[in-house]
Amino acid sequence: MGYPIVITCDRTMASEYHGLLFLGFSACLPTGVLPDLLYYPLFCPSARHRKGRLVCAPYGIRKIEAALIRAGIPAEEIIVAHPAHINRVVSKETEVLLVSSNDPLGMGPATSTFTELWGGEGRMAQKLRHLLTAKSIQKQRPKVILGGPGAWQFSVYPEEQKRLGIDTVITGEGEHSVVNLVASLRSVPSQSPPPVVAGEYVPNEDIPDIVHPAITGLVEVTRGCARSCDFCVPTVRRVRSRPMESILRETQVNLRENTGVLLHGEDILLYNSDGLKVNGPAVVSLFENIMKVPGVSWSGASHASLSSVVQSPETITGIQKALKWGTREHPGGYFQVGIETGSPRLIGTHMKGKVYPYAPKEWPEVVVQGMKILHEHSIFASATLILGLPGEEEEDIRATIDLIEKIAPYGSIIVPLLFTSMETSKLAGTTSLTLDKLTPSHYELLEKCWLHNLRWLPVIWDLYSHASPWAIRQTIRGAMRMGSPFVAWKIRRWARKRGVPAGVYKNSRNS
Ligand code: SF4
């Protein structure tokens, strides 16, 4: 029997990333930076599958699968498929193909920054195109529904939706809207699906538990973000913390194929919070409860905000203790954080909520203190910066350069991104920053960030990859150590050619 409902994703999402979810970020590197022959085995090895069925799947897909099953669709009518095996599972019985994509047209801030700087095509866009032109899809023509964090991109280029053969794009949360659309399409197959559906808000009690394991044992603990940064498109601004019983049930599901769990939320420190006020005991007991589950050998969290870190350093101490970070067994933890700018003026204009409970003028100090606290607790941050925010002036860039110098002693990776105006954000219609508009100060900032990263990457890799396969660990380690001086020389030469005076990195290098 074939499957009436096939759920899949592009190939860059069908990987367990050697157990290191942050390697998934490498999918933002455009084609051409690394040949596929090296890129896929090193950074994005193929996920495990059984006859085309993914063993562990991206978490968002697992939620949609769970919502469909909860709505009464028999589990045997659904397959969560490996994209490389799509031709095995799409058949004449397939009525609906649900596809998840993080960056379907390569317009996400990270991909567009890297393609702007280094050329090439967004890898996620390339792989989505390959998927949708698969022989079986072209032949059977199921209804194609696309969702995921990058779905907004089709509102900018609606003609691409048609060109790729996507019937409906769903933006926002999917559990209600996908289920309703699938039910409607299956009951009246001849109907034309709506081209765009705005996903409905899903109340906490309607969010289903996943029924099969997610990649790297991901478990969502909060959904939504109340900080309301102007440039961002969080799914929804109303925040929901998942009940502990649900988190523990999903942990059990993940343990069938994983040895630990990665907790996901836009700010892990706001789990069960009172608005934006950290509820330290709730956060610490969340991690303690996870670590008590038999079979959990590690845990971690995806995102935190620096203002929450500074607000409650004792919570960071509690997490470190619960997860034994800084020990031989678990040398280091990792959070993704947003710095975005070192300019109090820009942060006050575009992201007051990110700083709360502090004032915009305190932001540079909050960043320094937050990075210091994380470093002292063996937690390494991957921090984003945004160049070219609307209204940015020379003094704002200088303030960010100063800030990067100040955080040089703290183990971190800084990811500078060129501002991308997203259609569904408050900054829709403003001008995105492109290569031709970069000033020498922007180049100086880029140089500082990349040299900072070059200094910290090998250190962080050694700590973070201690449990990954020896050959992968050593290959990447060797490449970093041997390649660093050459890359540093290239970066410096690149900056000199763009008008950055020599020696700008002297202070931070010596600190
Ligand atoms: S804090 Fe992060 S998730 Fe929340 S609105 Fe700002 S950028 Fe978006």
mmCIF file of N, CA and C in Angstrom, residues 76-124:
data_model
loop_
_atom_site.group_PDB
_atom_site.id
_atom_site.type_symbol
_atom_site.label_atom_id
_atom_site.label_comp_id
_atom_site.label_asym_id
_atom_site.label_seq_id
_atom_site.Cartn_x
_atom_site.Cartn_y
_atom_site.Cartn_z
ATOM 1 N N GLU A 76 -0.791 4.510 9.781
ATOM 2 C CA GLU A 76 -0.238 3.796 8.617
ATOM 3 C C GLU A 76 -0.501 4.524 7.294
ATOM 4 N N GLU A 77 -1.316 5.572 7.336
ATOM 5 C CA GLU A 77 -1.541 6.356 6.106
ATOM 6 C C GLU A 77 -0.507 7.474 5.950
ATOM 7 N N ILE A 78 0.353 7.609 6.974
ATOM 8 C CA ILE A 78 1.305 8.732 6.979
ATOM 9 C C ILE A 78 2.729 8.184 6.974
ATOM 10 N N ILE A 79 3.594 8.790 6.176
ATOM 11 C CA ILE A 79 5.025 8.468 6.304
ATOM 12 C C ILE A 79 5.818 9.770 6.395
ATOM 13 N N VAL A 80 6.766 9.791 7.334
ATOM 14 C CA VAL A 80 7.717 10.902 7.403
ATOM 15 C C VAL A 80 8.953 10.404 6.666
ATOM 16 N N ALA A 81 9.165 10.949 5.484
ATOM 17 C CA ALA A 81 10.098 10.327 4.542
ATOM 18 C C ALA A 81 11.425 11.066 4.435
ATOM 19 N N HIS A 82 12.465 10.282 4.177
ATOM 20 C CA HIS A 82 13.781 10.854 3.864
ATOM 21 C C HIS A 82 13.697 11.421 2.445
ATOM 22 N N PRO A 83 14.111 12.687 2.249
ATOM 23 C CA PRO A 83 13.953 13.283 0.912
ATOM 24 C C PRO A 83 14.714 12.538 -0.182
ATOM 25 N N ALA A 84 15.825 11.888 0.210
ATOM 26 C CA ALA A 84 16.589 11.166 -0.814
ATOM 27 C C ALA A 84 15.850 9.912 -1.278
ATOM 28 N N HIS A 85 14.800 9.525 -0.555
ATOM 29 C CA HIS A 85 14.063 8.305 -0.911
ATOM 30 C C HIS A 85 12.624 8.625 -1.291
ATOM 31 N N ILE A 86 12.406 9.847 -1.722
ATOM 32 C CA ILE A 86 11.040 10.299 -1.993
ATOM 33 C C ILE A 86 10.389 9.469 -3.104
ATOM 34 N N ASN A 87 11.202 9.021 -4.063
ATOM 35 C CA ASN A 87 10.614 8.251 -5.169
ATOM 36 C C ASN A 87 10.130 6.868 -4.727
ATOM 37 N N ARG A 88 10.588 6.400 -3.563
ATOM 38 C CA ARG A 88 10.115 5.112 -3.041
ATOM 39 C C ARG A 88 8.756 5.248 -2.383
ATOM 40 N N VAL A 89 8.437 6.447 -1.896
ATOM 41 C CA VAL A 89 7.244 6.560 -1.048
ATOM 42 C C VAL A 89 6.092 7.351 -1.681
ATOM 43 N N VAL A 90 6.394 8.199 -2.651
ATOM 44 C CA VAL A 90 5.294 8.911 -3.325
ATOM 45 C C VAL A 90 4.777 8.004 -4.438
ATOM 46 N N SER A 91 3.481 7.716 -4.385
ATOM 47 C CA SER A 91 2.898 6.802 -5.371
ATOM 48 C C SER A 91 1.551 7.371 -5.808
ATOM 49 N N LYS A 92 0.826 6.585 -6.582
ATOM 50 C CA LYS A 92 -0.469 7.112 -7.043
ATOM 51 C C LYS A 92 -1.465 7.257 -5.884
ATOM 52 N N GLU A 93 -1.179 6.593 -4.762
ATOM 53 C CA GLU A 93 -2.055 6.748 -3.580
ATOM 54 C C GLU A 93 -1.797 8.065 -2.841
ATOM 55 N N THR A 94 -0.680 8.714 -3.151
ATOM 56 C CA THR A 94 -0.321 9.913 -2.382
ATOM 57 C C THR A 94 -1.222 11.085 -2.763
ATOM 58 N N GLU A 95 -1.952 11.574 -1.764
ATOM 59 C CA GLU A 95 -2.865 12.690 -2.016
ATOM 60 C C GLU A 95 -2.218 14.026 -1.662
ATOM 61 N N VAL A 96 -1.460 14.006 -0.567
ATOM 62 C CA VAL A 96 -0.888 15.264 -0.074
ATOM 63 C C VAL A 96 0.591 15.067 0.251
ATOM 64 N N LEU A 97 1.406 16.034 -0.184
ATOM 65 C CA LEU A 97 2.829 16.036 0.174
ATOM 66 C C LEU A 97 3.069 17.274 1.027
ATOM 67 N N LEU A 98 3.471 17.072 2.280
ATOM 68 C CA LEU A 98 3.745 18.189 3.187
ATOM 69 C C LEU A 98 5.255 18.365 3.271
ATOM 70 N N VAL A 99 5.725 19.573 2.993
ATOM 71 C CA VAL A 99 7.174 19.814 2.948
ATOM 72 C C VAL A 99 7.531 20.911 3.937
ATOM 73 N N SER A 100 8.587 20.666 4.716
ATOM 74 C CA SER A 100 9.068 21.700 5.627
ATOM 75 C C SER A 100 10.361 22.284 5.073
ATOM 76 N N SER A 101 10.501 23.599 5.176
ATOM 77 C CA SER A 101 11.738 24.223 4.703
ATOM 78 C C SER A 101 12.113 25.386 5.612
ATOM 79 N N ASN A 102 13.397 25.471 5.939
ATOM 80 C CA ASN A 102 13.872 26.594 6.758
ATOM 81 C C ASN A 102 14.119 27.836 5.917
ATOM 82 N N ASP A 103 14.518 27.635 4.667
ATOM 83 C CA ASP A 103 14.943 28.778 3.854
ATOM 84 C C ASP A 103 14.709 28.450 2.376
ATOM 85 N N PRO A 104 13.427 28.389 1.956
ATOM 86 C CA PRO A 104 13.112 27.821 0.639
ATOM 87 C C PRO A 104 13.667 28.587 -0.551
ATOM 88 N N LEU A 105 13.860 29.910 -0.405
ATOM 89 C CA LEU A 105 14.378 30.676 -1.548
ATOM 90 C C LEU A 105 15.753 31.273 -1.253
ATOM 91 N N GLY A 106 16.365 30.836 -0.159
ATOM 92 C CA GLY A 106 17.706 31.342 0.177
ATOM 93 C C GLY A 106 17.695 32.803 0.585
ATOM 94 N N MET A 107 16.562 33.260 1.161
ATOM 95 C CA MET A 107 16.455 34.676 1.529
ATOM 96 C C MET A 107 16.629 34.915 3.021
ATOM 97 N N GLY A 108 16.843 33.853 3.792
ATOM 98 C CA GLY A 108 17.023 34.016 5.236
ATOM 99 C C GLY A 108 18.243 34.891 5.507
ATOM 100 N N PRO A 109 18.291 35.569 6.661
ATOM 101 C CA PRO A 109 19.391 36.500 6.922
ATOM 102 C C PRO A 109 20.776 35.862 6.790
ATOM 103 N N ALA A 110 20.955 34.640 7.307
ATOM 104 C CA ALA A 110 22.298 34.044 7.254
ATOM 105 C C ALA A 110 22.657 33.662 5.820
ATOM 106 N N THR A 111 21.746 32.979 5.130
ATOM 107 C CA THR A 111 22.056 32.560 3.759
ATOM 108 C C THR A 111 22.292 33.774 2.873
ATOM 109 N N SER A 112 21.427 34.796 2.992
ATOM 110 C CA SER A 112 21.607 35.930 2.079
ATOM 111 C C SER A 112 22.898 36.681 2.398
ATOM 112 N N THR A 113 23.304 36.706 3.673
ATOM 113 C CA THR A 113 24.591 37.338 3.998
ATOM 114 C C THR A 113 25.729 36.587 3.315
ATOM 115 N N PHE A 114 25.717 35.264 3.450
ATOM 116 C CA PHE A 114 26.840 34.495 2.907
ATOM 117 C C PHE A 114 26.833 34.488 1.376
ATOM 118 N N THR A 115 25.654 34.426 0.768
ATOM 119 C CA THR A 115 25.650 34.440 -0.707
ATOM 120 C C THR A 115 26.065 35.826 -1.209
ATOM 121 N N GLU A 116 25.679 36.856 -0.457
ATOM 122 C CA GLU A 116 26.068 38.220 -0.836
ATOM 123 C C GLU A 116 27.596 38.347 -0.793
ATOM 124 N N LEU A 117 28.201 37.766 0.250
ATOM 125 C CA LEU A 117 29.651 37.919 0.414
ATOM 126 C C LEU A 117 30.451 36.970 -0.477
ATOM 127 N N TRP A 118 29.970 35.737 -0.611
ATOM 128 C CA TRP A 118 30.812 34.726 -1.271
ATOM 129 C C TRP A 118 30.215 34.167 -2.558
ATOM 130 N N GLY A 119 29.020 34.617 -2.923
ATOM 131 C CA GLY A 119 28.404 34.121 -4.157
ATOM 132 C C GLY A 119 27.823 32.727 -3.965
ATOM 133 N N GLY A 120 27.419 32.089 -5.051
ATOM 134 C CA GLY A 120 26.840 30.742 -4.980
ATOM 135 C C GLY A 120 25.343 30.804 -4.706
ATOM 136 N N GLU A 121 24.753 29.622 -4.560
ATOM 137 C CA GLU A 121 23.311 29.534 -4.333
ATOM 138 C C GLU A 121 23.049 29.013 -2.926
ATOM 139 N N GLY A 122 21.969 29.469 -2.308
ATOM 140 C CA GLY A 122 21.593 28.946 -0.993
ATOM 141 C C GLY A 122 21.397 27.437 -1.087
ATOM 142 N N ARG A 123 22.066 26.708 -0.198
ATOM 143 C CA ARG A 123 22.026 25.247 -0.268
ATOM 144 C C ARG A 123 20.614 24.703 -0.004
ATOM 145 N N MET A 124 19.890 25.372 0.919
ATOM 146 C CA MET A 124 18.554 24.878 1.263
ATOM 147 C C MET A 124 17.595 25.075 0.083
#
